[in-house]
C-alpha positions as semicolon CSV with decimal commas, in nm:
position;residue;x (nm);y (nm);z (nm)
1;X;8,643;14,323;6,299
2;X;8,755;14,446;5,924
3;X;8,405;14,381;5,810
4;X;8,269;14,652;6,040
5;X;8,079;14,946;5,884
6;X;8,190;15,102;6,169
7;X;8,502;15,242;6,288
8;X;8,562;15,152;6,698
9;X;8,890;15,231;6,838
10;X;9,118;15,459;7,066
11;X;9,053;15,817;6,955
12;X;9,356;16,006;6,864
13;X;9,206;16,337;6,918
14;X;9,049;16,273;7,243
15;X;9,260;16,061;7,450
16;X;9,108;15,819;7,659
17;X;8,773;15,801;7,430
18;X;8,685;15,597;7,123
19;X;8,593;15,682;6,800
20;X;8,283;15,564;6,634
21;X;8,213;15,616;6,296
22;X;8,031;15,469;6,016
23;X;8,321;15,380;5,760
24;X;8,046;15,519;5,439
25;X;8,020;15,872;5,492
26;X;7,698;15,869;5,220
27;X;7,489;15,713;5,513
28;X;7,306;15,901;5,723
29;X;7,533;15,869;6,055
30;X;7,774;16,019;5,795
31;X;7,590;16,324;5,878
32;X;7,637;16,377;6,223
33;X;8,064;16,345;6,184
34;X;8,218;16,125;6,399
35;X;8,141;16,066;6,724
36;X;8,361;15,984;7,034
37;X;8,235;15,754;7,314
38;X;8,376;15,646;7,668
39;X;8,210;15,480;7,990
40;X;8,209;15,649;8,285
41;X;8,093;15,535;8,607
42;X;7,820;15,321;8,415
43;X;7,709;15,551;8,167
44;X;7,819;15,560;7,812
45;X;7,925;15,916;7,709
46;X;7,878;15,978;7,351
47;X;8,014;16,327;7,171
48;X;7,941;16,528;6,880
49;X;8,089;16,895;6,801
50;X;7,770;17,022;6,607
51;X;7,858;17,230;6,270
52;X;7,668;17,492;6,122
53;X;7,486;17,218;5,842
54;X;7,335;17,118;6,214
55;X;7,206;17,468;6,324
56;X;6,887;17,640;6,257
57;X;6,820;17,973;6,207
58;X;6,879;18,039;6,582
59;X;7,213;17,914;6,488
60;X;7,187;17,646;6,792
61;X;7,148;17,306;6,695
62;X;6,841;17,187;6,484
63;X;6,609;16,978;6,664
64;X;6,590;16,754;6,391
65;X;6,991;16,664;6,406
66;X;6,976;16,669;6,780
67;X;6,707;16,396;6,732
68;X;6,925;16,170;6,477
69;X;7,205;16,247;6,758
70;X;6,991;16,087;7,002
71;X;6,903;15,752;6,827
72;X;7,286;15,726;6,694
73;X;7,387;15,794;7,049
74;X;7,181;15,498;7,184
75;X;7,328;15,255;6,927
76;X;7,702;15,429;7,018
77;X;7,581;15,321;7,385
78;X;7,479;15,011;7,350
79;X;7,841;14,930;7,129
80;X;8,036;15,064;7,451
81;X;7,839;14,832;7,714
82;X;7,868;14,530;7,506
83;X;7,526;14,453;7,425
84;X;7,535;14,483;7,051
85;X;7,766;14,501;6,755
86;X;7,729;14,675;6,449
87;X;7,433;14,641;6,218
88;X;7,122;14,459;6,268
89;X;6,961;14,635;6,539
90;X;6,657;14,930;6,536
91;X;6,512;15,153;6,723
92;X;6,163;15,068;6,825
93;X;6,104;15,384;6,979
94;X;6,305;15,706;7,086
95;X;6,081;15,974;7,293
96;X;6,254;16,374;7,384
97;X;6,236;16,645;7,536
98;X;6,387;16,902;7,398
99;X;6,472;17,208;7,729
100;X;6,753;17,440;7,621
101;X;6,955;17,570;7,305
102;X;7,327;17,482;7,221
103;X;7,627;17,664;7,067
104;X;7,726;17,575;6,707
105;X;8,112;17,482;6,730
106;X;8,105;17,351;7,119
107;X;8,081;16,987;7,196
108;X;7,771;16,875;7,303
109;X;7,771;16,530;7,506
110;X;7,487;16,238;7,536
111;X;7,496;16,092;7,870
112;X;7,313;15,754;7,816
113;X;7,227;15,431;8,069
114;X;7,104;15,107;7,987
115;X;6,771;15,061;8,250
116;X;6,774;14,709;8,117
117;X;6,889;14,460;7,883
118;X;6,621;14,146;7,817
119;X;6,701;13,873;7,513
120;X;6,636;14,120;7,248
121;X;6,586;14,428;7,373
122;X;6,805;14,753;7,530
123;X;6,587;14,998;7,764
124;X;6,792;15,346;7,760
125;X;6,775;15,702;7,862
126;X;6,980;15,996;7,879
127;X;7,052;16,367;7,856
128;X;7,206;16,563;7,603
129;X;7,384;16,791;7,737
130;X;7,652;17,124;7,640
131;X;7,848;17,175;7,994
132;X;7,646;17,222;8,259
133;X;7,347;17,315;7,982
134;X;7,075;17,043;7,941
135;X;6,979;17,058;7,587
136;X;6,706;16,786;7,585
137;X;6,643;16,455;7,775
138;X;6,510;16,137;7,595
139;X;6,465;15,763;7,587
140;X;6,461;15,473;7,349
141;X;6,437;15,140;7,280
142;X;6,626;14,928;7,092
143;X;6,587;14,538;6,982
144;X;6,856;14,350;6,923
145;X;6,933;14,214;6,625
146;X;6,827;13,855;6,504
147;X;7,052;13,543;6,517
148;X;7,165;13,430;6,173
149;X;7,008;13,177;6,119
């Protein structure tokens, strides 16, 4: 779809992953960079490299960012399993727990699953994760967007 504000496609950096991007970098997704996403054994994986405008003064990753990570990740998600397409949908709630610190510079992955899928809505959770290092867990929900009328 040209019309997309989002790029999806084959990532060249990371083969075997997409890349999902907004295509206006003033937005706030814009923020995060891009992201890479791929499914694997049911579970959408969904990758950031944080940068030091995401770090606190700890220099691991602000809670904040790893927050707006989490609610683009379910949206990134929901894109790989099918259930939405972009724009139109919101978050109606997104709950963490945030458990360990990260690295500035290393990767740091979302592992998110769809509990369930009703007419409008997306039931998610997941783990954020660097390596073997659980950063936070956290869940959302997310309602579909309307039919056009």
């Amino acid at each position: 779809m040209t019309d997309s504000p989002f790029v999806y496609g084959d990532d060249p950096d990371l083969p075997g992953w997409k890349r999902w991007e907004l295509r206006d970098p003033t937005r706030f997704n814009g923020f995060l960079g891009p992201l890479a996403v791929r499914l694997v054994d049911g579970k959408a994986l969904v990758r950031m490299v944080p940068e030091r405008r995401h770090s606190n003064l700890r220099e691991s990753t602000h809670g904040g960012a790893l927050l707006g990570f989490m609610d683009v990740a379910l949206f990134a998600a929901a894109r790989s399993f099918g259930t939405i397409d972009a724009g139109g949908a919101v978050t109606l709630d997104l709950s963490a727990q945030f458990i360990g610190t990260s690295t500035i510079g290393e990767p740091i992955v979302a592992e998110v699953e769809l509990l369930r899928e009703t007419g409008r809505m997306l039931f998610m959770r997941g783990l954020v994760k660097q390596d073997a290092n659980v950063l936070a867990s956290f869940s959302g929900t997310v309602r579909k967007s309307s039919p056009k009328a």
